[in-house]
Short mmCIF file of C-alpha atoms in Angstrom, two decimals:
data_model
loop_
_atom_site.label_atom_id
_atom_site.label_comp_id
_atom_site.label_asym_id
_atom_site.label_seq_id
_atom_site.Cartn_x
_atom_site.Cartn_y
_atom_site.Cartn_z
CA UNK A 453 -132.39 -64.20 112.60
CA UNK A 454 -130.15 -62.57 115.06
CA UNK A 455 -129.34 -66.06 116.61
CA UNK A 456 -127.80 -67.49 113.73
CA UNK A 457 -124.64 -65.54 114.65
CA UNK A 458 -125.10 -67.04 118.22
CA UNK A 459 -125.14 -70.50 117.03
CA UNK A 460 -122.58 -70.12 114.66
CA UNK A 461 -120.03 -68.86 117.32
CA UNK A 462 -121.22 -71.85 119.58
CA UNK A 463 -120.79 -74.07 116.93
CA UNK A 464 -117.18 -73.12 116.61
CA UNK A 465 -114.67 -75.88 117.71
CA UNK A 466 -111.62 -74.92 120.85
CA UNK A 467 -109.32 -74.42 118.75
CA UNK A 468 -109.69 -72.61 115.34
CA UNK A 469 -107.39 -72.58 112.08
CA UNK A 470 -105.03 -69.94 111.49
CA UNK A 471 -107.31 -66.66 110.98
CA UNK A 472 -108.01 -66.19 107.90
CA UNK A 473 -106.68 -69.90 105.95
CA UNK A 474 -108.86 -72.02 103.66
CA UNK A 475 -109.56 -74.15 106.59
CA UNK A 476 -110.78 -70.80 109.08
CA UNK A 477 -112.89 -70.32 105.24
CA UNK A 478 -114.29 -73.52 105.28
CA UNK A 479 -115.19 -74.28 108.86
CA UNK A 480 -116.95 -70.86 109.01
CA UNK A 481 -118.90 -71.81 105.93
CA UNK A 482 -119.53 -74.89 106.96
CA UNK A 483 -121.12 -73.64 110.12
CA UNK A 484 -123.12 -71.24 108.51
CA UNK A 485 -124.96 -73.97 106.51
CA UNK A 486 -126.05 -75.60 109.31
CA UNK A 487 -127.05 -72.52 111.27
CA UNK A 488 -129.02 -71.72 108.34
CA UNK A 489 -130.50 -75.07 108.16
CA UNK A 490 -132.13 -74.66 111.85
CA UNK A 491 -133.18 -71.21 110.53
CA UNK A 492 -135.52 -72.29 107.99
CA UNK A 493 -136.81 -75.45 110.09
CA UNK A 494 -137.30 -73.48 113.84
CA UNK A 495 -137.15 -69.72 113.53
CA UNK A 496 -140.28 -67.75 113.24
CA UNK A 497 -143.43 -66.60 115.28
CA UNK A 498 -146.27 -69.33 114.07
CA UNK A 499 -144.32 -71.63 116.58
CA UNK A 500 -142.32 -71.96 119.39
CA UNK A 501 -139.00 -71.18 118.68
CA UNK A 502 -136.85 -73.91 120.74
CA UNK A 503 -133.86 -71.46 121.29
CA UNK A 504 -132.33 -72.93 124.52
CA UNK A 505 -131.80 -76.22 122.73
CA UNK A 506 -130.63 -74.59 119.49
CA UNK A 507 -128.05 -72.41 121.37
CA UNK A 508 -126.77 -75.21 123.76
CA UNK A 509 -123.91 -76.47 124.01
CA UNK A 510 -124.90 -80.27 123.77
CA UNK A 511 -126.76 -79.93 120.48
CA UNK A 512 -124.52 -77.39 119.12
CA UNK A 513 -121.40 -80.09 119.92
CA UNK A 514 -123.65 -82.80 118.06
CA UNK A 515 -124.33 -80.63 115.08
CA UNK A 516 -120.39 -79.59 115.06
CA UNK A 517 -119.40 -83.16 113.56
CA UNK A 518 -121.32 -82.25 110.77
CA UNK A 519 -118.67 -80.41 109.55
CA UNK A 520 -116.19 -82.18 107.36
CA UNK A 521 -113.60 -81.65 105.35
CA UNK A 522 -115.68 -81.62 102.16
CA UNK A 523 -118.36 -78.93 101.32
CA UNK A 524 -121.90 -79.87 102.39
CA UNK A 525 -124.37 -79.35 99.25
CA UNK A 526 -127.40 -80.72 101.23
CA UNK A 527 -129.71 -78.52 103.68
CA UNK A 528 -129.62 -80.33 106.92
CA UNK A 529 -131.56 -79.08 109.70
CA UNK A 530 -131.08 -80.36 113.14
CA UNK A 531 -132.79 -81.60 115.82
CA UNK A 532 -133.05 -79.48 118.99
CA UNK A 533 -134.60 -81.72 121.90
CA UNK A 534 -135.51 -84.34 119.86
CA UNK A 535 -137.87 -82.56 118.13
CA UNK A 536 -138.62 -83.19 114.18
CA UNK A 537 -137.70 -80.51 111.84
CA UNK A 538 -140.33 -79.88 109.66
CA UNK A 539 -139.18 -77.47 105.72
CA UNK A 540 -141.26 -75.20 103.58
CA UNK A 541 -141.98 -77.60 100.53
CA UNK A 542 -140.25 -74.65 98.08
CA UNK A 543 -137.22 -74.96 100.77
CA UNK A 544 -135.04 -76.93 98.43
CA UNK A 545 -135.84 -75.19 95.50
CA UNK A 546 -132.28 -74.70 93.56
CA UNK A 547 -131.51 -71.71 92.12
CA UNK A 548 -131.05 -71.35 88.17
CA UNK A 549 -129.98 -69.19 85.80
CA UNK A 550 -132.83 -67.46 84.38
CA UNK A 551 -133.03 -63.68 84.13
CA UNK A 552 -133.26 -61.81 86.85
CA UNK A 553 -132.84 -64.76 89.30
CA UNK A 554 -131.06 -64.15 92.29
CA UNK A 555 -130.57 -66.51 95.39
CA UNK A 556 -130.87 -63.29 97.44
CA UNK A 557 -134.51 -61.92 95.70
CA UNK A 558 -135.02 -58.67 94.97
CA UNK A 559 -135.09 -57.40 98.84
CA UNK A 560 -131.27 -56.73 99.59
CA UNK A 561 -128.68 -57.19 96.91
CA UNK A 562 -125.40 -58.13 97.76
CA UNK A 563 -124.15 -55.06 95.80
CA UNK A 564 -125.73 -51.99 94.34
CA UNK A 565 -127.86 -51.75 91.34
CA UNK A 566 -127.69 -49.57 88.09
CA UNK A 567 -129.76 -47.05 88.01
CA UNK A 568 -131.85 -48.37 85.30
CA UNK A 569 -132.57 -51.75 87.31
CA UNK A 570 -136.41 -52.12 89.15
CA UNK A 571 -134.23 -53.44 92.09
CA UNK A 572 -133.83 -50.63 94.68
CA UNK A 573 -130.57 -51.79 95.67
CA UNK A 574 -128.49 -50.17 98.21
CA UNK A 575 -128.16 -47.02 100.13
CA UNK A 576 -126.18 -45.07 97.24
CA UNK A 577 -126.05 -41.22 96.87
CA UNK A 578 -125.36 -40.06 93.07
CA UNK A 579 -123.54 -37.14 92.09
CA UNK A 580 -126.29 -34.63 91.55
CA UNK A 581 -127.54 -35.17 95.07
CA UNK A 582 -130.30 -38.03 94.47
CA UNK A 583 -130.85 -40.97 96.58
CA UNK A 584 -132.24 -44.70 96.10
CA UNK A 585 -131.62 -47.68 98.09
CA UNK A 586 -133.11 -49.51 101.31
CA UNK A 587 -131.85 -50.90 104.85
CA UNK A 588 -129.26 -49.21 106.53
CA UNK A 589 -126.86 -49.66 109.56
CA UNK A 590 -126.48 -47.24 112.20
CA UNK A 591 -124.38 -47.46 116.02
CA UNK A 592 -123.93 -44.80 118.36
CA UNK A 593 -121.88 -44.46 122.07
CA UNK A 594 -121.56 -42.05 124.23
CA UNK A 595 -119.12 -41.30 126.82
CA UNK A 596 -120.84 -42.88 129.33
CA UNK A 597 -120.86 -46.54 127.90
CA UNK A 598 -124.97 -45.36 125.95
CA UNK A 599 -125.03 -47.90 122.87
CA UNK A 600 -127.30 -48.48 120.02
CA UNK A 601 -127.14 -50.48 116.95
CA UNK A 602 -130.06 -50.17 114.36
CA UNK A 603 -131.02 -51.54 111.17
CA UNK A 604 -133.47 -49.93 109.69
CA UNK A 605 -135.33 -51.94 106.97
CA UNK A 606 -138.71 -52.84 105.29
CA UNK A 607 -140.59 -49.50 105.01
CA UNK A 608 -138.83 -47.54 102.01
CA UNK A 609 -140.34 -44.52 101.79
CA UNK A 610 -139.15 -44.74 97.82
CA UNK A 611 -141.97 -47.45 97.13
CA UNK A 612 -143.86 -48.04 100.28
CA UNK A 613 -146.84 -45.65 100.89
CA UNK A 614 -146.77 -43.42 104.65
CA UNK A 615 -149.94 -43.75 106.32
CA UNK A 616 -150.59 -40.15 107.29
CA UNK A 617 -152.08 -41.11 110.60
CA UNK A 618 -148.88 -42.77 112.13
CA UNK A 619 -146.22 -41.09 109.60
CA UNK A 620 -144.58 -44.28 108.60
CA UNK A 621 -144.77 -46.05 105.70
CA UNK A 622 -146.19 -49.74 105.80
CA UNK A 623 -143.58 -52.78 106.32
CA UNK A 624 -142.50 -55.21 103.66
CA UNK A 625 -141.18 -57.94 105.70
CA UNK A 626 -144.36 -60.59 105.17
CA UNK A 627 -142.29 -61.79 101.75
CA UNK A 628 -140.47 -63.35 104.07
CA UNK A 629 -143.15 -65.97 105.60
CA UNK A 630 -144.46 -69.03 103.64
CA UNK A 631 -148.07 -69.53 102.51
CA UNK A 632 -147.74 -73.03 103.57
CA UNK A 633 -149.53 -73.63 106.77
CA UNK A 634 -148.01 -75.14 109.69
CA UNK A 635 -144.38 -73.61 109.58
CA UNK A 636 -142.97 -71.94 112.57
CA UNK A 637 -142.33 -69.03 109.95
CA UNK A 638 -145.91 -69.81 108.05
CA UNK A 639 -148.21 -66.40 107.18
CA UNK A 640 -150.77 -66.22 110.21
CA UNK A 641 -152.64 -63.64 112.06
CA UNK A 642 -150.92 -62.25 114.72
CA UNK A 643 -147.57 -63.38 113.95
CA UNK A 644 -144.22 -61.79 112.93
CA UNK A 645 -141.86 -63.00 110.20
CA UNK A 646 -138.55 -63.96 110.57
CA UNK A 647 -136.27 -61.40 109.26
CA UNK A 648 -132.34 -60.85 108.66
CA UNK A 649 -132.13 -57.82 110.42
CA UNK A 650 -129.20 -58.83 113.23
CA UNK A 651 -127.93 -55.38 115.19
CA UNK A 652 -125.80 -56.19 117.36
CA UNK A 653 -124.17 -55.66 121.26
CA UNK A 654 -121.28 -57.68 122.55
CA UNK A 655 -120.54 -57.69 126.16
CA UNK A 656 -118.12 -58.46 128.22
CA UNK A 657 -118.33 -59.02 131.87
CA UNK A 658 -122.04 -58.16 131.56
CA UNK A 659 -121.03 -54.38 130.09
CA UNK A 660 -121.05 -53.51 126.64
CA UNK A 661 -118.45 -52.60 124.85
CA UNK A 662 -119.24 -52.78 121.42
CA UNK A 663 -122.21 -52.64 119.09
CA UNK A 664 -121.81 -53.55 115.00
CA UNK A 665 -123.91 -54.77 112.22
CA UNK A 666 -124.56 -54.45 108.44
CA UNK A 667 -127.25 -54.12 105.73
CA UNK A 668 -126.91 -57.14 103.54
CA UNK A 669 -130.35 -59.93 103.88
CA UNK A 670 -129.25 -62.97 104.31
CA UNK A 671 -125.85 -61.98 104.35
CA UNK A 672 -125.61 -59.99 107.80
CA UNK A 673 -124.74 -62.70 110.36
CA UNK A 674 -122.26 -64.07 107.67
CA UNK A 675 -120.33 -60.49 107.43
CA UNK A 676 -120.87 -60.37 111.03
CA UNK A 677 -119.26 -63.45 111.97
CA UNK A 678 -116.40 -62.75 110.02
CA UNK A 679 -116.19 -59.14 111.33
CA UNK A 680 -116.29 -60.21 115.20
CA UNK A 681 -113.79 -62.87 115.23
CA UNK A 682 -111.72 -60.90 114.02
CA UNK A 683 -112.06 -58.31 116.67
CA UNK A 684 -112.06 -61.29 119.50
CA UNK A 685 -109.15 -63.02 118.22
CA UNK A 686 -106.84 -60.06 117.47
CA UNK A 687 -106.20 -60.88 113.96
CA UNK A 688 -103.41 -59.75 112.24
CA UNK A 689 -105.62 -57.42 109.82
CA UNK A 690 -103.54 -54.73 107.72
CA UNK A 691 -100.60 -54.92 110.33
CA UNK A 692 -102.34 -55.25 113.36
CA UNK A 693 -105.90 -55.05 114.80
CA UNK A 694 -108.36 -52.10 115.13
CA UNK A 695 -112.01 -52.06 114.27
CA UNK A 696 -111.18 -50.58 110.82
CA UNK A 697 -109.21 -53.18 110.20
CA UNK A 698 -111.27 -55.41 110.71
CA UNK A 699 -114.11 -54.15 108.69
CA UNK A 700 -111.82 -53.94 105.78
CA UNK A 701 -110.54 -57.85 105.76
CA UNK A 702 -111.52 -59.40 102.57
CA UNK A 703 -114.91 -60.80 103.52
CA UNK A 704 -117.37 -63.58 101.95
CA UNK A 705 -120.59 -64.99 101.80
CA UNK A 706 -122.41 -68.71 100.55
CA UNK A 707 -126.20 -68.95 99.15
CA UNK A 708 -126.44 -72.81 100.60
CA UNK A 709 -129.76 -72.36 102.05
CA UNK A 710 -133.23 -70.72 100.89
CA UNK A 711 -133.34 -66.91 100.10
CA UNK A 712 -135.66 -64.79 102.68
CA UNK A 713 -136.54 -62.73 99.62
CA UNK A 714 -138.23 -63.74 95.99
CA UNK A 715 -137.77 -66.43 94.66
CA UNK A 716 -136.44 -67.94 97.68
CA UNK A 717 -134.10 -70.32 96.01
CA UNK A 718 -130.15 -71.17 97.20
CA UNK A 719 -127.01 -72.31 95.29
CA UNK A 720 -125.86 -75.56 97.01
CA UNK A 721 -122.18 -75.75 97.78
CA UNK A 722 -122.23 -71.87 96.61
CA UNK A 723 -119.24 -69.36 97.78
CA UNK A 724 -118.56 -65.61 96.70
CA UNK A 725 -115.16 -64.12 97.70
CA UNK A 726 -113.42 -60.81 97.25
CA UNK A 727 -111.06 -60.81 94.75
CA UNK A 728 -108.37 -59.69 97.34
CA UNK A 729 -108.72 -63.56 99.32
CA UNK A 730 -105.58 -65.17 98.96
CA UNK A 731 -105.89 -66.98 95.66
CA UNK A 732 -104.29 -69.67 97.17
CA UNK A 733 -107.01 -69.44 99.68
CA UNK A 734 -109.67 -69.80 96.72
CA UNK A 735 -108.24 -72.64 95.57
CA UNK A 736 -108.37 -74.77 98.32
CA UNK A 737 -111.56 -73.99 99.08
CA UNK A 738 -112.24 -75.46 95.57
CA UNK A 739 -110.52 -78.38 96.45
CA UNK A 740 -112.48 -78.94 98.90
CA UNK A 741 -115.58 -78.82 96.90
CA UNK A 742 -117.17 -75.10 97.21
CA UNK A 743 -118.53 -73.64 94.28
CA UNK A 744 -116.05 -70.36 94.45
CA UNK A 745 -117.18 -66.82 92.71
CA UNK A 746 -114.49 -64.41 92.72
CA UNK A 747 -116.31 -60.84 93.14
CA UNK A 748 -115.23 -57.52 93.15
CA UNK A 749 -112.26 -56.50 95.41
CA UNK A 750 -114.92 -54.30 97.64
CA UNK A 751 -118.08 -56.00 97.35
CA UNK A 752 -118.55 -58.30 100.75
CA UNK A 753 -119.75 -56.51 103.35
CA UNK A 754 -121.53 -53.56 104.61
CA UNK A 755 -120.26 -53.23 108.25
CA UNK A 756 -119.77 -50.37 110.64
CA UNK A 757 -119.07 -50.26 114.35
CA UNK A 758 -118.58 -48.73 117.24
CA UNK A 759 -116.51 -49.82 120.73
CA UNK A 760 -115.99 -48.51 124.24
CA UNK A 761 -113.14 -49.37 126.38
CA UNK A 762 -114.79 -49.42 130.02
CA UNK A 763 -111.62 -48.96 131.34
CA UNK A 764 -110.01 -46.18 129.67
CA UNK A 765 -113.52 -45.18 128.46
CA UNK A 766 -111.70 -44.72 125.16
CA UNK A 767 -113.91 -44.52 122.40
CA UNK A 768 -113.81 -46.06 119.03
CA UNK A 769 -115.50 -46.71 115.32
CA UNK A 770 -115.38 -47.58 111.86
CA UNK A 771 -117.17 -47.69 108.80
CA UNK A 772 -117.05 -49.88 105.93
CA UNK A 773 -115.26 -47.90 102.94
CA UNK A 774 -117.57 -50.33 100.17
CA UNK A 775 -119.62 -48.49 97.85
CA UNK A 776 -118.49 -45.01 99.77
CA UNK A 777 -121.68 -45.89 101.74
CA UNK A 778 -120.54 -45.70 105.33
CA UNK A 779 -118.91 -42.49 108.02
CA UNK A 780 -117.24 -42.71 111.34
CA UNK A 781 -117.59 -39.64 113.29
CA UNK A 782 -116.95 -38.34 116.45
CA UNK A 783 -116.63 -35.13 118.93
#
């Protein structure tokens, strides 16, 4: 789904709120549903995905007055080149509050699970030394300007059997298509799934200079978003801006469009916040109609990063202190 964080930076007006303000909040969010939208209508490998149209400036300009002042509770995909977007018939399904139901399935939980839950939850390493948990986040640079960013996902060796031929185990990521036929993300031979697994390089002048991501399902480009503006626009994080900083701003996420994992429903108008958002922050955004859950002061997010300066060749990282999950090293 890795250009969902594309379109929601192209979707992003000239001029932005003040970082960080109910309005930055909401216009972010806001975005997000509607890159989400074209997600579910155009992304997968059962079709051609129309990607120059989606990431164009036109259409992303059109799509941009979509954004109001008022929450959007409605899934509204777009329209790249005129074409007609066509949803899963389970696409709208709303989310309730049965046992067990999560917007997010059981693939990648926003935060860890007890031990005692049949969810594998996160990456978590108890005190005795045992491990459980699934997709991680990994970045690496060398002095030379070398970067990779990796998320591993979908073949748990905890529950997914290694074929002893290849030494992997198999992949889990066909949850993720729909048994209805004639979706662009629709089970068929041949084909790959859309997934949320969004590593990520950003470039400038053609070089890289940094490369990020997160663990996190649906949530990655959302963290992500959040996590590189912040970096581009010098934000004013903890007294000033480094990468740590950055990872550590009070982060967020919104269930306004269908789950990639079982049961694949969303929570319309839906927002979860760290506790440590402004509270006058949280109220506006309640104002303006979003369905606000305060969370746990650490719970949004899952980033790490690493950064080059190609002109100093200075090199930099971070790691996201949530959940004790995360290390920065270097030598």
């Amino acid at each position: 789904q890795g250009p969902v964080l594309l379109q929601q930076l192209a979707l992003l007006p000239d001029e932005l709120p003040p970082y960080g303000s109910a309005a930055y909040l909401h216009l972010l969010i806001e975005n997000c549903k509607l890159a989400m939208a074209d997600r579910e209508a155009w992304y997968g490998d059962a079709a051609e995905v129309p990607l120059d149209d989606l990431l164009s400036a036109a259409y992303n300009a059109e799509r941009r007055t979509l954004a109001g002042p008022r929450a959007s509770h409605e899934l509204r995909p777009g329209s790249p080149g005129g074409r007609t977007p066509r949803l899963a018939a389970h696409a709208r399904v709303v989310a309730t509050d049965e046992p067990g139901f999560s917007p997010m399935g059981a693939g990648e939980p926003t935060v860890a699970k007890s031990p005692t839950s049949p969810v594998p939850g996160e990456p978590e390493v108890s005190a005795d030394g045992g491990t459980r948990g699934d997709t991680c986040h990994l970045d690496v640079v060398d002095r030379w300007g070398n970067m990779i960013s990796a998320t591993p996902s979908g073949g748990w060796l905890q529950s997914n059997p290694v074929v002893p031929e290849l030494g992997f185990p198999l992949g889990t990521r066909l949850q993720m298509t729909w048994l209805e036929e004639g979706l662009p993300n629709s089970l068929t031979p041949g084909r790959r799934p859309r997934t949320t697994l969004t590593p990520s390089l950003a470039l400038r002048d053609g070089v890289p200079v940094m490369a990020f991501g997160t663990p996190g399902g649906d949530q990655q480009d959302q963290w992500q978003l959040h996590f590189f503006l912040a970096v581009a626009l010098r934000a004013k994080v903890r007294g000033g801006l480094d990468l740590q900083g950055a990872v550590d701003a009070p982060n967020w996420h919104n269930d306004s469009f269908p789950g990639s994992f079982y049961p694949r429903g969303m929570r319309p108008g839906s927002v979860t916040v760290e506790s440590r958002t402004d509270p006058e922050v949280v109220e506006e955004l309640r104002r303006r109609g979003h369905d606000v859950t305060v969370g746990d002061a650490w719970s949004e997010g899952r980033l790490c990063a690493v950064a080059r300066d190609p002109d100093t060749g200075v090199l930099s990282a971070a790691a996201n202190p949530r959940g004790q999950q995360g290390y920065a090293v270097g030598r």
